[in-house]
PDB file of C-alpha atoms and ligand atoms in Angstrom:
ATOM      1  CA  UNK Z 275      12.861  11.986   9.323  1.00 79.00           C
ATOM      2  CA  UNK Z 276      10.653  10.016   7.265  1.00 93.00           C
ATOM      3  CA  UNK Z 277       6.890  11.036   7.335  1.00 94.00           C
ATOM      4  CA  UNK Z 278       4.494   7.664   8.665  1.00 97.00           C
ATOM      5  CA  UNK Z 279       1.358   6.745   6.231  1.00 98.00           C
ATOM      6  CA  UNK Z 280      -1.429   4.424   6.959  1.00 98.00           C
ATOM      7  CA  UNK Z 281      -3.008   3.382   4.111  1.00 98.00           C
ATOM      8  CA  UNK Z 282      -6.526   0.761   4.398  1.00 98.00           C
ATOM      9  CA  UNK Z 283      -7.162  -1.760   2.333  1.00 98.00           C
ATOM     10  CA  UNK Z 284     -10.720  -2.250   2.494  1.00 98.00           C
ATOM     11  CA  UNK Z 285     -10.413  -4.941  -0.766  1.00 98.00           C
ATOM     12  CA  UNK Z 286     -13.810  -6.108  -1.685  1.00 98.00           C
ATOM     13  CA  UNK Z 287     -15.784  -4.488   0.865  1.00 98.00           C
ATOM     14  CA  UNK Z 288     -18.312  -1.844   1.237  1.00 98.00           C
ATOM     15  CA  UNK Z 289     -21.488  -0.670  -1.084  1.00 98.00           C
ATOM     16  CA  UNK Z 290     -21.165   3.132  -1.449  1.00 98.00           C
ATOM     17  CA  UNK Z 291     -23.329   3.736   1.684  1.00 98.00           C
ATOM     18  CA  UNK Z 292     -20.974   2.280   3.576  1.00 98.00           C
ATOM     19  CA  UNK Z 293     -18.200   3.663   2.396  1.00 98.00           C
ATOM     20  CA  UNK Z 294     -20.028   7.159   2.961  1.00 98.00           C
ATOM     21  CA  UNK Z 295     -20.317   6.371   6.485  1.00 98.00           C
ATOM     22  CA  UNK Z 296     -16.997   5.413   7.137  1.00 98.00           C
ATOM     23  CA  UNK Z 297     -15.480   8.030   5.389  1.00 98.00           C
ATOM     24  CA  UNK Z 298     -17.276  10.437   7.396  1.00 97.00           C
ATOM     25  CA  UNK Z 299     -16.701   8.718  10.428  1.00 98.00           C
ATOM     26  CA  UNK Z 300     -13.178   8.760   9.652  1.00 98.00           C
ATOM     27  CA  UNK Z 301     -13.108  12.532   8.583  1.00 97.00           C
ATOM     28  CA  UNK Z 302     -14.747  13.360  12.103  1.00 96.00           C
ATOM     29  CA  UNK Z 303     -12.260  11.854  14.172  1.00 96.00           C
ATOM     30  CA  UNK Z 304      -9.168  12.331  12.359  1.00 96.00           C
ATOM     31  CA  UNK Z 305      -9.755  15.979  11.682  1.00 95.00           C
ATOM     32  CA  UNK Z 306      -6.899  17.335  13.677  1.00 95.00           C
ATOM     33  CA  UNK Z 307      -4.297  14.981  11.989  1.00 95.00           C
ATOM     34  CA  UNK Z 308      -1.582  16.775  10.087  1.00 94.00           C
ATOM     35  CA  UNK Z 309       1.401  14.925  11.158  1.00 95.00           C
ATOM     36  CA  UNK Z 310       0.277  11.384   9.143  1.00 97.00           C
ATOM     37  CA  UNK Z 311      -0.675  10.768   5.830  1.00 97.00           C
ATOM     38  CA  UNK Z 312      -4.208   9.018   5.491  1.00 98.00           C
ATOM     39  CA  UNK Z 313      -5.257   7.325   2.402  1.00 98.00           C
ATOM     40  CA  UNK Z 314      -8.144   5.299   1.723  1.00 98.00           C
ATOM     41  CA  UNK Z 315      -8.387   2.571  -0.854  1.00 99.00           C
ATOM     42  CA  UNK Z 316     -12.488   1.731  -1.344  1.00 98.00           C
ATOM     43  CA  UNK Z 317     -13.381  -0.118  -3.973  1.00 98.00           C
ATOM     44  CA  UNK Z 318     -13.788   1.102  -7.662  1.00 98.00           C
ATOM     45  CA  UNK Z 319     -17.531   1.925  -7.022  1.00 98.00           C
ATOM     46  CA  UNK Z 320     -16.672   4.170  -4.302  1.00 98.00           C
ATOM     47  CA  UNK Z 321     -14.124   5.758  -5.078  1.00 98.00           C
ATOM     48  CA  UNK Z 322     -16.033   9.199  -7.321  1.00 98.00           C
ATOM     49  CA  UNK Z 323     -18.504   9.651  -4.295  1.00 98.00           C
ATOM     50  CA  UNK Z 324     -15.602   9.028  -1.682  1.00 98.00           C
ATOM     51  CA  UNK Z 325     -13.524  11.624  -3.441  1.00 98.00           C
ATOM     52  CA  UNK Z 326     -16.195  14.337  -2.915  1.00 98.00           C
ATOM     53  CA  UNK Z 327     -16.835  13.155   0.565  1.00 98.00           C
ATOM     54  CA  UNK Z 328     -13.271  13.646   1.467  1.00 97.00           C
ATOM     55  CA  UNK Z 329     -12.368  17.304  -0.530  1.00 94.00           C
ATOM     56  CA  UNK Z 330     -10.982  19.569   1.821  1.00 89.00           C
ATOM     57  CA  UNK Z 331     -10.262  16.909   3.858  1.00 94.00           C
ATOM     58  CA  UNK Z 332      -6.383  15.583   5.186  1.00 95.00           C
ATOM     59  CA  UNK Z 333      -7.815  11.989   3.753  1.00 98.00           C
ATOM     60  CA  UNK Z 334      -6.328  11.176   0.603  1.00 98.00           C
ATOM     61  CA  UNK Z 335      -7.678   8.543  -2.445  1.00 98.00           C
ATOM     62  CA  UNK Z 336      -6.389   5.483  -3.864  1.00 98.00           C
ATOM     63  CA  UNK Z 337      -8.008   2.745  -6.119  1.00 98.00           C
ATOM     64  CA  UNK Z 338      -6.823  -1.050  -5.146  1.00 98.00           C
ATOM     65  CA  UNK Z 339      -5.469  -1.606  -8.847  1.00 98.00           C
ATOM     66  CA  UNK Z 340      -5.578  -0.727 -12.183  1.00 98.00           C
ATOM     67  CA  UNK Z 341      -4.583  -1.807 -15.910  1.00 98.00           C
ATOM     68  CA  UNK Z 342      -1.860  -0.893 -17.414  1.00 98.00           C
ATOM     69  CA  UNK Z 343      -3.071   0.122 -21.192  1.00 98.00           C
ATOM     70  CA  UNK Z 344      -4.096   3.715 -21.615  1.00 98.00           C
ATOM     71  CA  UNK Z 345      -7.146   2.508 -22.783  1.00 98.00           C
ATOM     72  CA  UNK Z 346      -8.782  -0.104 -25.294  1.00 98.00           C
ATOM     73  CA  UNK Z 347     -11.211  -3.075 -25.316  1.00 98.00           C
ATOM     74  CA  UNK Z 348     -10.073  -4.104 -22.295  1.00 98.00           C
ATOM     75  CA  UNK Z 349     -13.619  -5.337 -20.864  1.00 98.00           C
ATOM     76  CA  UNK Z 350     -13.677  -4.761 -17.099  1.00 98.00           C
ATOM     77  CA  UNK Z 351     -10.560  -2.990 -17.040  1.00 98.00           C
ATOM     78  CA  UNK Z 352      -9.647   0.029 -15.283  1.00 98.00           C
ATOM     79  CA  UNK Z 353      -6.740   2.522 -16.618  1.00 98.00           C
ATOM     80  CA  UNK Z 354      -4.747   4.890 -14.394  1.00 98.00           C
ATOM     81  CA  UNK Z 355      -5.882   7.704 -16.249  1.00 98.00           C
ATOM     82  CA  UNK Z 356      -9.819   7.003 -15.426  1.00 98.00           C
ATOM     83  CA  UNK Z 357      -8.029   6.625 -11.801  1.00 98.00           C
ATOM     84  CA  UNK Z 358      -6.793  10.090 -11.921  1.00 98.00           C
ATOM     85  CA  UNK Z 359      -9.592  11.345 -13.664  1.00 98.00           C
ATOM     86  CA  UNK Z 360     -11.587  10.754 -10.714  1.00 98.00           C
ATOM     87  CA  UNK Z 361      -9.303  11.933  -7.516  1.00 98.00           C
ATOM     88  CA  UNK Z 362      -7.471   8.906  -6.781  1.00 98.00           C
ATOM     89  CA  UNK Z 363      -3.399  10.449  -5.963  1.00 98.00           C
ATOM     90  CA  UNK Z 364      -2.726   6.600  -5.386  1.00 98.00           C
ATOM     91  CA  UNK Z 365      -3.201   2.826  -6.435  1.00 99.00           C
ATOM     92  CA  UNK Z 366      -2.584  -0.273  -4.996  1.00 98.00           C
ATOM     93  CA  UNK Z 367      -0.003  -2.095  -7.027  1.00 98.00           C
ATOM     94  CA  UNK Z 368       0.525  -6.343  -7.026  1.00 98.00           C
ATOM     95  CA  UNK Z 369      -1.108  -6.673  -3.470  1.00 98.00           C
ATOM     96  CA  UNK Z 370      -0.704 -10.589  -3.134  1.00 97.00           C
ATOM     97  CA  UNK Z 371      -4.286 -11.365  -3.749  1.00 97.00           C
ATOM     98  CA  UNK Z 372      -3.801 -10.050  -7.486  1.00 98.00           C
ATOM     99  CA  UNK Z 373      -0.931 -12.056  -7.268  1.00 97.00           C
ATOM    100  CA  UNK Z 374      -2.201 -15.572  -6.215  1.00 95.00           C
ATOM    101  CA  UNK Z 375      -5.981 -15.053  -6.901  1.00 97.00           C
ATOM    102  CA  UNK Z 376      -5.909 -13.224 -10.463  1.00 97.00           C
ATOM    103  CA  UNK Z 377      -1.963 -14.572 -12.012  1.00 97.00           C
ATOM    104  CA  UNK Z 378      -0.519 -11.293 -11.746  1.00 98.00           C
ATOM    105  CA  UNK Z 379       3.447 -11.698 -12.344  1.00 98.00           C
ATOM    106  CA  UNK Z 380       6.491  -9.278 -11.645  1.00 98.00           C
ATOM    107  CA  UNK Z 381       6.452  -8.170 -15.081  1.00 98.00           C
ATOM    108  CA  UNK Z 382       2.759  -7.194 -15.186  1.00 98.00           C
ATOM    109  CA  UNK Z 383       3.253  -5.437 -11.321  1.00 98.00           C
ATOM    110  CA  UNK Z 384       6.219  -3.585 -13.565  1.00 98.00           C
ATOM    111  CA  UNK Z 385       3.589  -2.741 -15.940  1.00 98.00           C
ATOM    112  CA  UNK Z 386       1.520  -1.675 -13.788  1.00 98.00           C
ATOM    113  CA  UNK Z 387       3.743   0.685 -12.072  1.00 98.00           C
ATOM    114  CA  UNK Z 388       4.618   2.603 -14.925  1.00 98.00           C
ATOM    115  CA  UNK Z 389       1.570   3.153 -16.029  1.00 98.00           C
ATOM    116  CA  UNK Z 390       0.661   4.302 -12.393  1.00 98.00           C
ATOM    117  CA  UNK Z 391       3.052   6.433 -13.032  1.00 98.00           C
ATOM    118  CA  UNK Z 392       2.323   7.991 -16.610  1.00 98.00           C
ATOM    119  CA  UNK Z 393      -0.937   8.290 -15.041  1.00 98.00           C
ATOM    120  CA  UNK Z 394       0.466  11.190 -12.678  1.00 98.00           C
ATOM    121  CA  UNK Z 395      -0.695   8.283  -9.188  1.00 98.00           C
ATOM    122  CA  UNK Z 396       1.660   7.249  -6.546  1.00 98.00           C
ATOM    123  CA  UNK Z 397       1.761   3.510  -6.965  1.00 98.00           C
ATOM    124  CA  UNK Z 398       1.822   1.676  -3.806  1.00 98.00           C
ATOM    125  CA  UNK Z 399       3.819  -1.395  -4.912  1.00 98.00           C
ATOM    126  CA  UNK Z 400       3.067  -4.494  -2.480  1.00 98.00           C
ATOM    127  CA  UNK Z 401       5.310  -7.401  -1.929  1.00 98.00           C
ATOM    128  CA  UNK Z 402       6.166 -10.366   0.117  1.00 97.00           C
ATOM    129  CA  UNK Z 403       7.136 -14.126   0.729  1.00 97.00           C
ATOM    130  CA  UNK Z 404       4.771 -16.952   1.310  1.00 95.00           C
ATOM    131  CA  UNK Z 405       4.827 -18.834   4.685  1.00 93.00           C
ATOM    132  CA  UNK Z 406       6.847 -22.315   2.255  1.00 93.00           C
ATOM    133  CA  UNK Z 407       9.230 -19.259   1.039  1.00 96.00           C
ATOM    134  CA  UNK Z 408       9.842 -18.457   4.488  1.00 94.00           C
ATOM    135  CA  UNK Z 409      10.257 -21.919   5.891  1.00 92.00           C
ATOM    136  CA  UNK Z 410      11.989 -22.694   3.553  1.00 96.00           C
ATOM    137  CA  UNK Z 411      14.986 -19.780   4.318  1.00 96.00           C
ATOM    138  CA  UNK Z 412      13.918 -17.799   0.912  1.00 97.00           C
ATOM    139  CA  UNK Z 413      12.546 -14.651   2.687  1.00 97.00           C
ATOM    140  CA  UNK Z 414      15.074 -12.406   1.151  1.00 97.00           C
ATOM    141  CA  UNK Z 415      15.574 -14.059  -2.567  1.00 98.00           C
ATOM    142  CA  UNK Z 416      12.485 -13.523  -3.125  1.00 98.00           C
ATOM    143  CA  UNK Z 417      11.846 -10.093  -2.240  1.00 98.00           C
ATOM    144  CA  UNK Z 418      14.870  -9.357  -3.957  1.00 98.00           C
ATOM    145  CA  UNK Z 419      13.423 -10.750  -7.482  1.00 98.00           C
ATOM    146  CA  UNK Z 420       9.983  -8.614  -6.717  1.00 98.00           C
ATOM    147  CA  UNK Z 421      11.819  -5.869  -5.775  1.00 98.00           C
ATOM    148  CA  UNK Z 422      14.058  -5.582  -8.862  1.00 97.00           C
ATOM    149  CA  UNK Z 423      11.466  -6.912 -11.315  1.00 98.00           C
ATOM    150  CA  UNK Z 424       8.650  -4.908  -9.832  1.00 98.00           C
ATOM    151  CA  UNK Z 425      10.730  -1.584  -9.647  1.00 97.00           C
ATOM    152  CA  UNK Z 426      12.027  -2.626 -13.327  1.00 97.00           C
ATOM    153  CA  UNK Z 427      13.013   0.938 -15.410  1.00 96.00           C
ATOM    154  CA  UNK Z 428      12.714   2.930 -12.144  1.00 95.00           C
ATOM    155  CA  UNK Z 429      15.181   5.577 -10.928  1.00 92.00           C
ATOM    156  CA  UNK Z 430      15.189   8.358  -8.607  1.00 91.00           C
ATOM    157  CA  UNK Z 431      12.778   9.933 -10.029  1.00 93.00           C
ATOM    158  CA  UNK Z 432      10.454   7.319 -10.592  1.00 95.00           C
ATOM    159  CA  UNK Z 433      11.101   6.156  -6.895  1.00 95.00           C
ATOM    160  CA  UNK Z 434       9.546   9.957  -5.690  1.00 94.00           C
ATOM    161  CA  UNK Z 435       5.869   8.645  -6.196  1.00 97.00           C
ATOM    162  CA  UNK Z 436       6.345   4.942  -5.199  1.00 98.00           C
ATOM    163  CA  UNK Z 437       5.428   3.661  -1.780  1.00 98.00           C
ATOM    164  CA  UNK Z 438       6.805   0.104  -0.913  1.00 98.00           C
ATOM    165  CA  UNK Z 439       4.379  -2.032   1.089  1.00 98.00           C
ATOM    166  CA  UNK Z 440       6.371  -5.466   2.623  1.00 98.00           C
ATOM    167  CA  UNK Z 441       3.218  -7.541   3.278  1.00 97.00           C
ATOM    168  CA  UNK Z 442       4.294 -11.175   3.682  1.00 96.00           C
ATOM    169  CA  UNK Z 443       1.396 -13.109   2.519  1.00 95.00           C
ATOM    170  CA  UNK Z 444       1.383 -15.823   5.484  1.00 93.00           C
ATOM    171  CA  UNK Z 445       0.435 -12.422   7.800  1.00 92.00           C
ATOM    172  CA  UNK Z 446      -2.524 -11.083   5.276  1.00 89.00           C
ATOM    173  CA  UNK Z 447      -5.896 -12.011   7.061  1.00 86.00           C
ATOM    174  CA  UNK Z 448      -4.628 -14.554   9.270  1.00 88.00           C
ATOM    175  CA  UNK Z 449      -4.629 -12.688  12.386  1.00 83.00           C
ATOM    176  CA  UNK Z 450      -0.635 -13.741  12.403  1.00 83.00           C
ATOM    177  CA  UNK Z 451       1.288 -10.271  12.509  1.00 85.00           C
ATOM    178  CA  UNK Z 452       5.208 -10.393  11.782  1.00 88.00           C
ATOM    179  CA  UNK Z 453       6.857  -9.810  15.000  1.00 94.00           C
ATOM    180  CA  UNK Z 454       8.862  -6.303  14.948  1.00 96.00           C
ATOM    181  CA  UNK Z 455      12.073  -7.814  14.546  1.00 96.00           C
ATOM    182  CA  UNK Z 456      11.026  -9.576  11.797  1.00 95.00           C
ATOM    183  CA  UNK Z 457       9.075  -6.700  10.010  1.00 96.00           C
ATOM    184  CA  UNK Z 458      11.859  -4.440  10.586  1.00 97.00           C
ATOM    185  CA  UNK Z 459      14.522  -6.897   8.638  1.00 97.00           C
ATOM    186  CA  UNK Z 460      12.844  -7.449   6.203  1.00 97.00           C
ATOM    187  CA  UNK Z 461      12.235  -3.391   5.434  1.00 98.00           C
ATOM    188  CA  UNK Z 462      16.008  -2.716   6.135  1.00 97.00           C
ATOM    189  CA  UNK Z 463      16.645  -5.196   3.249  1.00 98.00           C
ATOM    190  CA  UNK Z 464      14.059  -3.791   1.053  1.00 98.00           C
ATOM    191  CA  UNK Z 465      15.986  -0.065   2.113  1.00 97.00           C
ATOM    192  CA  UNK Z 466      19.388  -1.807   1.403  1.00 96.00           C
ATOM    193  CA  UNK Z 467      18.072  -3.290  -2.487  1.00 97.00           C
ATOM    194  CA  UNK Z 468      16.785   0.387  -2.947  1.00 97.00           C
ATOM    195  CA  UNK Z 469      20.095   1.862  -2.682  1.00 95.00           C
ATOM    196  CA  UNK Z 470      21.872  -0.544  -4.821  1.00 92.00           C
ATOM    197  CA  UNK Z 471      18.753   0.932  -7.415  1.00 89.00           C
ATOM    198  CA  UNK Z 472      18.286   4.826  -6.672  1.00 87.00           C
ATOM    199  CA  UNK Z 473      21.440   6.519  -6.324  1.00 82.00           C
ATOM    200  CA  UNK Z 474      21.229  10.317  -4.518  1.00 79.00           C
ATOM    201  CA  UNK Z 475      19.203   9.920  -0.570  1.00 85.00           C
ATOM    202  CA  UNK Z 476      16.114   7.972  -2.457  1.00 87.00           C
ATOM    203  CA  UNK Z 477      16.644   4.675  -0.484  1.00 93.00           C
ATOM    204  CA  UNK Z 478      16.684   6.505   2.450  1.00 93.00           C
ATOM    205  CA  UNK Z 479      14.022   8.799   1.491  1.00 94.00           C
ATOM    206  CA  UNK Z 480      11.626   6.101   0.564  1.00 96.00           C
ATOM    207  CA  UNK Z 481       8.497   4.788   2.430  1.00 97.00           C
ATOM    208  CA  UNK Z 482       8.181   1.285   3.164  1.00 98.00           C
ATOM    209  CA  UNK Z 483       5.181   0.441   4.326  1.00 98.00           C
ATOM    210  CA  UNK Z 484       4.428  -3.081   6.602  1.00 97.00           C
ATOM    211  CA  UNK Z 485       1.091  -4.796   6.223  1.00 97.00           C
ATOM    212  CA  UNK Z 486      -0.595  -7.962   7.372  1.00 95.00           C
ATOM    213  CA  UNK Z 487      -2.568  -8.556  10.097  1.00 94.00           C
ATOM    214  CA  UNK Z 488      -2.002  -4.503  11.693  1.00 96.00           C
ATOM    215  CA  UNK Z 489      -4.473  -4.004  14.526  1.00 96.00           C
ATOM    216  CA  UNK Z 490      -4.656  -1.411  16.783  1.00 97.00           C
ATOM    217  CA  UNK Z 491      -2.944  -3.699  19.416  1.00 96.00           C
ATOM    218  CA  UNK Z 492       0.250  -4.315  17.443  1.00 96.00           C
ATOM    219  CA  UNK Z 493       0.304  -0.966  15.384  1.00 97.00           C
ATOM    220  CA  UNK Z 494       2.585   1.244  17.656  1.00 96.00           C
ATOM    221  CA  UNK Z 495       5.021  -1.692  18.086  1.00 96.00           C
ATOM    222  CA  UNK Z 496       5.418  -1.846  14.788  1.00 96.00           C
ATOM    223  CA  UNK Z 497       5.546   1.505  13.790  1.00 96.00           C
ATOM    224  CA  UNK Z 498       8.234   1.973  16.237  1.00 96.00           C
ATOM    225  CA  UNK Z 499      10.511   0.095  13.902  1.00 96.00           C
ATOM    226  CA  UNK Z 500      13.796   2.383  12.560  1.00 96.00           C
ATOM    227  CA  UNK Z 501      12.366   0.621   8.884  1.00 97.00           C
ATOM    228  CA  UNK Z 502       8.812   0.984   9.010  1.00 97.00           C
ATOM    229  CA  UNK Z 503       7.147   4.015   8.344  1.00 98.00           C
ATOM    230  CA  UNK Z 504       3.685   2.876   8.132  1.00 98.00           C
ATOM    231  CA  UNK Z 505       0.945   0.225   7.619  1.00 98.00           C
ATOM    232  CA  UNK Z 506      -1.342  -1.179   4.398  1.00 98.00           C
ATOM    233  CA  UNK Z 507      -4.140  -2.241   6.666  1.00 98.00           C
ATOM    234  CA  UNK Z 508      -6.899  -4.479   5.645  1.00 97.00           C
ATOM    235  CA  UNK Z 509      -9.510  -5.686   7.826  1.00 97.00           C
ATOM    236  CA  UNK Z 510      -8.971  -3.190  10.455  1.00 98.00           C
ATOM    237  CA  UNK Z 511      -9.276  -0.492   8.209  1.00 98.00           C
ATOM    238  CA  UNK Z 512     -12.984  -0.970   7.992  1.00 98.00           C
ATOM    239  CA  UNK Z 513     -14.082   0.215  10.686  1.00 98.00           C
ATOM    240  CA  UNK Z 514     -13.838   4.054  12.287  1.00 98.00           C
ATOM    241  CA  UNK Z 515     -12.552   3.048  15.371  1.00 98.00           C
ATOM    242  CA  UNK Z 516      -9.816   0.974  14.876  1.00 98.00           C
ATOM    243  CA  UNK Z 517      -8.339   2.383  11.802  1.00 98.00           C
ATOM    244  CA  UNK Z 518      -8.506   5.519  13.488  1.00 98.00           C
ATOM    245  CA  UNK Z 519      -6.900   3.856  16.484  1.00 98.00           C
ATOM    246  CA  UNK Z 520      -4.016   2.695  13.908  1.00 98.00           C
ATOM    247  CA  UNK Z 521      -3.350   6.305  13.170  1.00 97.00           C
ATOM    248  CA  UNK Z 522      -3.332   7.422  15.846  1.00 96.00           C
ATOM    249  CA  UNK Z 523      -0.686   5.361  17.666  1.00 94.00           C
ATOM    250  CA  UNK Z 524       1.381   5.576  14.523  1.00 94.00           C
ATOM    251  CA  UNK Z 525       2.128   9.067  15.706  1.00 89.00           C
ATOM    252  CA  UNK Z 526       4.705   8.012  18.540  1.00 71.00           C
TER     253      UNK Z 526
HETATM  254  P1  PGA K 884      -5.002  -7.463   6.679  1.00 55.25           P
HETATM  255  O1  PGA K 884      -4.699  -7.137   5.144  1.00 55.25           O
HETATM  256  O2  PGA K 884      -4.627  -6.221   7.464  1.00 55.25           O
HETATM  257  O3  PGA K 884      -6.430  -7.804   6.752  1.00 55.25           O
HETATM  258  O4  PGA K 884      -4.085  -8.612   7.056  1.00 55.25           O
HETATM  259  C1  PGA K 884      -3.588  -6.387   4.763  1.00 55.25           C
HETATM  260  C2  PGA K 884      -3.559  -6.258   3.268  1.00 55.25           C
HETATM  261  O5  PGA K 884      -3.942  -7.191   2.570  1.00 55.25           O
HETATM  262  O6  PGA K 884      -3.155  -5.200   2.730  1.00 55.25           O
END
């Protein structure tokens, strides 16, 4: 039995008050939890004072990306290392907005992802089809080609500290969810491309996330799912009260 993680997103939002409060708010109402794993992703501001808020806590820390150099003149850049440094156990890898907003290919997600890795962070390694990929019957090709270029050098071991998160772009911030079904087919193929890439029970083993659009309304539906075992949430992660909500009917 796999365990279920809920992971938010909250992108671009959030000045370190904020954060503060939400974190707190979070810690209060989640404090019995032991049967989920919570992580938080605030932005890079956040994330030293959000790391002391939550010590001691069952919340756990990831950054929303990093760069994949150890270090350099890099202006702007962020390395895993600095990540670690600073209590993150995860980042956020090739979320489609890196993708479409900031040119970030499969081979730089690859990049990425090992140097998550080297780092000693679980790399939470996003991926999905457009709404014209879709349409246009290409759902699986091209998860295939982000799965097998994003996951590029990986092996069992490797696959230990990587979380898969199928977030089809056409359900990111639109308020359109995947149905179940739909969700659910697309993480048995993602299980299925695994297994053809891990040998040993590390297909089965792995987490593969669903995000886009997860609300409290549609979380336990989804969750439900044989495939999913838990949510990248984004605009519902920003508040107390319905990320909390998301947790909690993750639990079945
Ligand atoms: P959303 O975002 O929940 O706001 O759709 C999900 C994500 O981008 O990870």
């Amino acid at each position: 039995m796999r365990r279920k993680m809920i992971a938010g997103n909250w992108k671009m939002y959030k000045t370190v008050t904020e954060a503060l409060a939400l974190v707190q708010g979070l810690k209060t109402k989640l404090i019995d939890i032991d049967d989920v794993d919570m992580v938080v992703a605030p932005p890079f501001t956040s994330l030293a004072m959000v790391y002391q808020a939550i010590q001691s806590s069952n919340i756990m820390l990831s950054a929303q990306d990093l760069y994949y150099e150890k270090e350099g003149a890099y202006t702007g850049e962020i390395s895993g290392g600095m990540l670690k440094d600073i209590g993150c156990q995860f980042v956020i890898v090739g979320h489609s907005e890196r993708r479409s907003l900031f040119g970030e290919t499969d081979e730089i997600v690859n990049k990425k992802i090992h140097a998550a890795l080297n780092a000693g962070l679980s790399a939470i390694f996003c991926l999905g089809e457009s709404l014209e990929e879709r349409e246009a019957g290409m759902t699986f090709d091209v998860v295939n080609r982000q799965v097998r270029a994003g996951l590029a050098g990986c092996g069992e071991k490797e696959m230990k500290n990587i979380v898969m998160a199928y977030e089809p772009i056409w359900a990111i911030g639109t308020g359109k969810t995947a149905t179940p079904a739909q969700a659910n087919e697309a993480h048995a193929y993602i299980r299925h491309l695994l297994s053809g890439i891990i040998s040993g029970q590390g297909a089965e083993q792995a987490l593969i996330l669903y995000g886009g659009s997860v609300k409290p309304s549609n979380a336990a539906e989804l969750m439900n799912q044989p495939d999913i075992d838990g949510a990248l949430v984004g605009g519902a992660s920003l508040t107390v009260e319905s990320f909390s909500e998301i947790i909690l009917s993750s639990r079945g």
